[in-house]
Every structure is written in C-alpha cells, then in structure tokens.
Amino acid sequence: MDDLALFSIASDRNRWLATRSAALADNIANADTPGFKARDVPSFEAAMNSASAAMLRTNPNHLAPTQFGARSFDLVQRPGEVPKHSGNTVSLETELANLGEVRSQHSMVSGVIGAFHRMLLSSVRG
Amino acid sequence: MTDELKAAIISSSSGLRAQSTRIRVVSENLANASATALVPGGDPYARKTISFAQELDRASGLNLVRINAIGRDPTPYPAQHMPGHPAADSNGYVKLSNVNPLVELSDMREAHRSYEANLQMVRQAREMIGDLIDLLKGK
C-alpha cells in the first residue's frame, strides 16, 4: 500500500486543513481581544517542504516521533494585516473567506480519499 | 496534542461564551439606562464596560478568550434640572445614567456579528468531522 502515497498525502493535507481551521477558530474567537495578532499556518507546500527533516531515533531512550509520523504544523503570525485601534489584526471577513476555502478543500480531499478507497475496493472484489 | 478540529470547537466556544457575556452586559446597561439614584443627589447607574483578554489553554496550545474585567465607565453623569424628582440634589439637578442607548445598540450588533462568526466556525468544524466519519461508510 506504500506505493499509493496518495493516502498519506491526503491525510497530511486534511491534518493541515484541520490545523488551519483551529487557527481560524482562534482568530475568530479573539476578534475583539485587544492586541491579538491574527495567526495562520504557512502554505501546505511550504509546510511539506520543511517537514522532511524529521529527527531519527538512534537510541530507545529518545522521544518517539508522534504516531504514524503525524506532522504538526506550526502557526505563524499572518503578515500584512492592518491593526485596528485596539492593536487587533483580525478581520472577520478575511477569516470567514478563509473558512469557506478550508471547507471546500476539506470536502475535496475527503472526496478524493473516498473515490480512491472505492477504486481499491472494486479491485479487491473483482 | 488534541484533535485539531476539536480544538477549533473549543476555542470557538470560548468566543461564544465571551460574546454572550458581552450581550449580557449590554442588556444590563440598556435595562438600567434610565435608573437614577435612590437618595437625593446620589450617583445613578454607571454604565458597565467589558474587556476581553487572551488566555493560553495548555491542553490544546490555543489562545482562548476570557473576560478580562467588567468595569465601570468613568464618563461624568449628565445632569438635568428636575426639582420635583426624588433624586434631585439641593439645586434641583438629577444625575442621569451615563448609558448611551445608541452606543449600546451598536455594541450589541457587533457582539452579534462576532457570535455568528463563532457559531459558523463550530458548524463548519462539525461538518468537517462529519465528512471524515462519512469516509467509513461504504457508498
């Protein structure tokens, strides 16, 4: 099954989308908090490129990497937002637009996983 | 690390809680907008203010919202000449509350808007979780 990198890429993508929606939820919740700076995850491409340098376990006492090689994505401050009078940089409009983007991307990835899963099953059933 | 979608719901619910407290403060202000003092020359109802602060939730690593403080607006009370009023001072002036209904209503609209955005976030996180669960269904 390792030949099909698709499933691992798709689940990485879904995990990235989940992290992004957590970041957006955080921004929306803090839309009225003075001094709060809007945060976001770096683009999926950048996150995948930087994630390849995972540390190797050469000693059993080393901390184990998270299960299934699950990557976590770091949040960064979103650049280019204009602060309001209170020092807050959240714009609800931007957040809701990003939210819609996340929604459609997530259902596309889930749809792709479902479609490939059906293809695999049909090849098993013959 | 908790599940990210669940974390999204947790931080949105902290936002919902903060905004509903804000609505509560607005409604207290509006309800008491014309409350005067009980004793002659006394101070009337002072407008309440609310401020938010971020709070790091160590379990999820997210910044939740919490109520920083519910304070009192120090704006001076407007006085009106009403000698017959029970709260009038020796010169016949009654101090009125410093609540401005227009400010309260616009604050209410803003709180409503933020509440709706948080609610939309909860709805969407639930839909995304539902999509993932639907993958288990053989279609």
Short mmCIF file of C-alpha atoms in Angstrom, two decimals:
data_model
loop_
_atom_site.label_atom_id
_atom_site.label_comp_id
_atom_site.label_asym_id
_atom_site.label_seq_id
_atom_site.Cartn_x
_atom_site.Cartn_y
_atom_site.Cartn_z
CA MET A 1 0.00 0.00 0.00
CA ASP A 2 3.02 2.26 0.45
CA ASP A 3 3.10 2.63 -3.32
CA LEU A 4 -0.01 4.71 -3.01
CA ALA A 5 1.44 7.85 -1.46
CA LEU A 6 -1.90 9.43 -2.16
CA PHE A 7 -3.48 8.38 1.10
CA SER A 8 -0.67 9.73 3.24
CA ILE A 9 -0.52 12.98 1.30
CA ALA A 10 -4.30 13.32 1.52
CA SER A 11 -4.32 12.74 5.26
CA ASP A 12 -1.45 15.22 5.68
CA ARG A 13 -3.48 17.69 3.71
CA ASN A 14 -6.53 17.04 5.87
CA ARG A 15 -4.44 17.46 9.01
CA TRP A 16 -3.12 20.74 7.64
CA LEU A 17 -6.69 21.86 6.96
CA ALA A 18 -7.73 20.86 10.50
CA THR A 19 -4.83 22.85 11.97
CA ARG A 20 -5.76 25.76 9.79
CA SER A 21 -9.36 25.68 10.92
CA ALA A 22 -8.18 25.59 14.54
CA ALA A 23 -6.09 28.70 13.82
CA LEU A 24 -9.06 30.40 12.16
CA ALA A 25 -11.31 29.46 15.09
CA ASP A 26 -8.74 31.04 17.38
CA ASN A 27 -8.70 34.22 15.31
CA ILE A 28 -12.48 34.45 15.21
CA ALA A 29 -12.77 33.83 18.95
CA ASN A 30 -10.25 36.61 19.58
CA ALA A 31 -11.76 39.02 17.06
CA ASP A 32 -12.47 41.51 19.86
CA THR A 33 -9.44 40.88 22.08
CA PRO A 34 -7.17 43.95 22.31
CA GLY A 35 -3.65 43.39 20.99
CA PHE A 36 -4.40 39.98 19.47
CA LYS A 37 -2.49 39.25 16.25
CA ALA A 38 -4.15 37.04 13.64
CA ARG A 39 -2.31 33.77 13.08
CA ASP A 40 -2.34 31.22 10.30
CA VAL A 41 -0.43 28.16 9.15
CA PRO A 42 2.21 28.50 6.41
CA SER A 43 1.12 27.26 2.99
CA PHE A 44 0.78 23.49 2.63
CA GLU A 45 3.63 23.39 0.14
CA ALA A 46 6.00 25.22 2.50
CA ALA A 47 4.95 23.03 5.41
CA MET A 48 5.56 19.84 3.43
CA ASN A 49 8.97 21.03 2.22
CA SER A 50 10.16 21.89 5.70
CA ALA A 51 8.72 18.75 7.30
CA SER A 52 11.17 16.33 5.65
CA ALA A 53 13.91 16.94 8.25
CA ALA A 54 12.43 14.61 10.87
CA MET A 55 14.88 13.50 13.56
CA LEU A 56 16.00 9.90 13.65
CA ARG A 57 15.71 7.74 16.77
CA THR A 58 19.15 6.19 17.36
CA ASN A 59 18.55 5.32 21.00
CA PRO A 60 15.44 3.76 22.55
CA ASN A 61 15.53 6.47 25.20
CA HIS A 62 14.90 9.14 22.61
CA LEU A 63 11.46 10.63 22.46
CA ALA A 64 9.37 8.80 19.90
CA PRO A 65 8.05 10.75 16.95
CA THR A 66 4.30 11.21 17.07
CA GLN A 67 2.32 8.23 15.92
CA PHE A 68 2.01 7.42 12.20
CA GLY A 69 4.62 10.10 11.55
CA ALA A 70 1.86 12.63 12.11
CA ARG A 71 3.12 16.07 11.37
CA SER A 72 2.06 19.03 13.36
CA PHE A 73 2.00 22.39 11.69
CA ASP A 74 3.26 25.50 13.42
CA LEU A 75 1.25 28.67 13.49
CA VAL A 76 2.78 31.92 12.33
CA GLN A 77 1.56 35.47 12.56
CA ARG A 78 -0.26 36.38 9.39
CA PRO A 79 1.61 39.22 7.67
CA GLY A 80 0.06 42.25 6.04
CA GLU A 81 -2.96 42.71 8.29
CA VAL A 82 -3.79 46.26 9.28
CA PRO A 83 -4.18 46.62 13.05
CA LYS A 84 -7.32 48.23 14.40
CA HIS A 85 -7.28 50.90 17.07
CA SER A 86 -7.08 48.22 19.77
CA GLY A 87 -3.99 46.62 18.16
CA ASN A 88 -6.09 43.67 16.98
CA THR A 89 -5.40 42.45 13.44
CA VAL A 90 -8.34 40.06 12.98
CA SER A 91 -10.76 40.85 10.18
CA LEU A 92 -13.88 38.68 10.40
CA GLU A 93 -14.41 38.98 6.65
CA THR A 94 -10.97 37.54 5.88
CA GLU A 95 -11.45 34.79 8.42
CA LEU A 96 -14.83 33.76 7.04
CA ALA A 97 -13.47 33.79 3.49
CA ASN A 98 -10.59 31.54 4.59
CA LEU A 99 -13.10 29.36 6.38
CA GLY A 100 -15.04 28.80 3.17
CA GLU A 101 -11.80 27.94 1.39
CA VAL A 102 -10.90 25.37 4.08
CA ARG A 103 -14.40 23.89 3.83
CA SER A 104 -14.29 23.28 0.10
CA GLN A 105 -10.70 21.98 0.18
CA HIS A 106 -11.54 19.60 3.00
CA SER A 107 -14.54 18.15 1.23
CA MET A 108 -12.48 17.77 -1.94
CA VAL A 109 -9.73 15.87 -0.11
CA SER A 110 -12.27 13.69 1.65
CA GLY A 111 -13.96 13.05 -1.69
CA VAL A 112 -10.65 12.04 -3.28
CA ILE A 113 -9.92 9.65 -0.40
CA GLY A 114 -13.40 8.16 -0.73
CA ALA A 115 -13.05 7.75 -4.50
CA PHE A 116 -9.68 6.02 -4.26
CA HIS A 117 -10.97 3.85 -1.49
CA ARG A 118 -13.86 2.73 -3.71
CA MET A 119 -11.40 2.02 -6.53
CA LEU A 120 -9.28 -0.15 -4.26
CA LEU A 121 -12.34 -1.99 -3.00
CA SER A 122 -13.60 -2.64 -6.52
CA SER A 123 -10.23 -4.09 -7.48
CA VAL A 124 -10.34 -6.36 -4.43
CA ARG A 125 -13.88 -7.53 -5.16
CA GLY A 126 -13.09 -8.09 -8.81
CA MET B 1 -1.93 17.17 21.10
CA THR B 2 -5.66 17.09 20.96
CA ASP B 3 -7.57 16.72 17.78
CA GLU B 4 -7.35 19.99 15.85
CA LEU B 5 -10.98 20.06 14.81
CA LYS B 6 -12.00 19.52 18.40
CA ALA B 7 -9.59 22.31 19.40
CA ALA B 8 -11.33 24.57 16.87
CA ILE B 9 -14.66 23.86 18.55
CA ILE B 10 -13.14 24.53 21.99
CA SER B 11 -11.76 27.93 21.01
CA SER B 12 -14.96 28.90 19.21
CA SER B 13 -16.97 28.02 22.26
CA SER B 14 -14.74 30.26 24.38
CA GLY B 15 -15.54 33.02 21.87
CA LEU B 16 -19.26 32.27 22.12
CA ARG B 17 -19.08 32.47 25.90
CA ALA B 18 -17.22 35.80 25.80
CA GLN B 19 -19.65 37.33 23.31
CA SER B 20 -22.70 36.18 25.25
CA THR B 21 -21.29 37.77 28.41
CA ARG B 22 -20.84 40.94 26.37
CA ILE B 23 -24.51 40.75 25.30
CA ARG B 24 -25.46 40.31 28.94
CA VAL B 25 -23.54 43.46 29.93
CA VAL B 26 -25.19 45.39 27.08
CA SER B 27 -28.62 44.25 28.22
CA GLU B 28 -27.85 45.30 31.81
CA ASN B 29 -26.82 48.72 30.55
CA LEU B 30 -29.93 49.12 28.41
CA ALA B 31 -32.23 47.93 31.17
CA ASN B 32 -30.74 50.43 33.61
CA ALA B 33 -30.38 53.27 31.11
CA SER B 34 -32.85 55.46 32.97
CA ALA B 35 -32.12 54.32 36.51
CA THR B 36 -31.43 57.26 38.83
CA ALA B 37 -30.13 57.26 42.40
CA LEU B 38 -32.37 56.27 45.29
CA VAL B 39 -31.21 59.11 47.54
CA PRO B 40 -31.23 62.84 46.74
CA GLY B 41 -28.02 63.90 44.98
CA GLY B 42 -26.74 60.31 44.74
CA ASP B 43 -25.00 58.68 41.81
CA PRO B 44 -27.18 56.88 39.24
CA TYR B 45 -26.42 53.61 37.45
CA ALA B 46 -22.91 53.67 35.96
CA ARG B 47 -22.52 52.08 32.56
CA LYS B 48 -20.69 48.74 32.74
CA THR B 49 -17.81 48.02 30.39
CA ILE B 50 -16.36 44.66 29.43
CA SER B 51 -12.93 43.81 28.11
CA PHE B 52 -11.51 40.59 26.72
CA ALA B 53 -8.06 39.08 27.04
CA GLN B 54 -6.43 36.04 25.53
CA GLU B 55 -5.60 33.05 27.63
CA LEU B 56 -3.32 30.19 26.61
CA ASP B 57 -5.03 26.84 27.02
CA ARG B 58 -2.17 24.48 27.86
CA ALA B 59 -4.04 21.37 26.81
CA SER B 60 -4.57 22.48 23.22
CA GLY B 61 -1.94 25.22 22.84
CA LEU B 62 -4.64 27.59 21.65
CA ASN B 63 -5.38 31.13 22.70
CA LEU B 64 -8.83 31.09 24.21
CA VAL B 65 -10.72 34.22 25.11
CA ARG B 66 -11.56 35.10 28.64
CA ILE B 67 -13.32 38.02 30.24
CA ASN B 68 -10.58 40.35 31.42
CA ALA B 69 -12.68 42.67 33.55
CA ILE B 70 -16.16 44.05 33.87
CA GLY B 71 -15.61 47.66 34.90
CA ARG B 72 -17.47 50.90 35.20
CA ASP B 73 -17.48 53.68 32.65
CA PRO B 74 -15.96 56.80 34.31
CA THR B 75 -17.78 59.20 31.95
CA PRO B 76 -19.39 62.02 34.01
CA TYR B 77 -23.14 61.74 34.52
CA PRO B 78 -25.28 64.20 32.63
CA ALA B 79 -27.39 66.32 34.97
CA GLN B 80 -30.90 67.52 34.30
CA HIS B 81 -32.90 70.14 36.16
CA MET B 82 -35.90 68.31 37.67
CA PRO B 83 -36.67 69.82 41.11
CA GLY B 84 -39.64 67.52 41.73
CA HIS B 85 -37.64 64.33 41.26
CA PRO B 86 -36.95 62.25 44.40
CA ALA B 87 -33.23 62.01 43.47
CA ALA B 88 -32.78 65.76 42.90
CA ASP B 89 -29.97 67.45 44.86
CA SER B 90 -30.36 70.76 46.74
CA ASN B 91 -30.09 72.74 43.47
CA GLY B 92 -32.80 70.66 41.81
CA TYR B 93 -30.45 68.73 39.50
CA VAL B 94 -30.82 64.98 38.95
CA LYS B 95 -27.82 62.98 37.79
CA LEU B 96 -28.82 60.67 34.94
CA SER B 97 -27.11 57.45 33.95
CA ASN B 98 -24.18 57.72 31.51
CA VAL B 99 -25.59 54.94 29.33
CA ASN B 100 -25.96 55.97 25.71
CA PRO B 101 -28.51 53.63 24.06
CA LEU B 102 -27.01 54.25 20.62
CA VAL B 103 -23.58 53.06 21.77
CA GLU B 104 -25.14 50.04 23.46
CA LEU B 105 -27.11 49.07 20.37
CA SER B 106 -24.08 49.30 18.11
CA ASP B 107 -22.11 47.25 20.63
CA MET B 108 -24.91 44.69 20.60
CA ARG B 109 -24.79 44.46 16.81
CA GLU B 110 -21.04 43.96 16.91
CA ALA B 111 -21.31 41.24 19.56
CA HIS B 112 -23.98 39.55 17.48
CA ARG B 113 -21.76 39.59 14.42
CA SER B 114 -18.85 38.03 16.30
CA TYR B 115 -21.19 35.49 17.89
CA GLU B 116 -22.45 34.45 14.46
CA ALA B 117 -18.91 34.08 13.14
CA ASN B 118 -18.01 31.80 16.07
CA LEU B 119 -21.17 29.82 15.53
CA GLN B 120 -20.35 29.39 11.86
CA MET B 121 -16.93 28.08 12.87
CA VAL B 122 -18.47 25.47 15.19
CA ARG B 123 -20.89 24.43 12.46
CA GLN B 124 -18.12 24.04 9.92
CA ALA B 125 -15.82 22.07 12.24
CA ARG B 126 -18.71 19.70 12.88
CA GLU B 127 -19.34 19.31 9.16
CA MET B 128 -15.66 18.53 8.59
CA ILE B 129 -15.70 15.89 11.32
CA GLY B 130 -18.86 14.50 9.72
CA ASP B 131 -17.11 14.31 6.33
CA LEU B 132 -14.32 12.26 7.88
CA ILE B 133 -16.77 9.91 9.53
CA ASP B 134 -18.61 9.55 6.23
CA LEU B 135 -15.43 8.05 4.76
CA LEU B 136 -16.15 5.00 6.88
CA LYS B 137 -19.47 4.49 5.17
CA GLY B 138 -19.18 2.25 2.15
CA LYS B 139 -21.13 4.10 -0.51
#
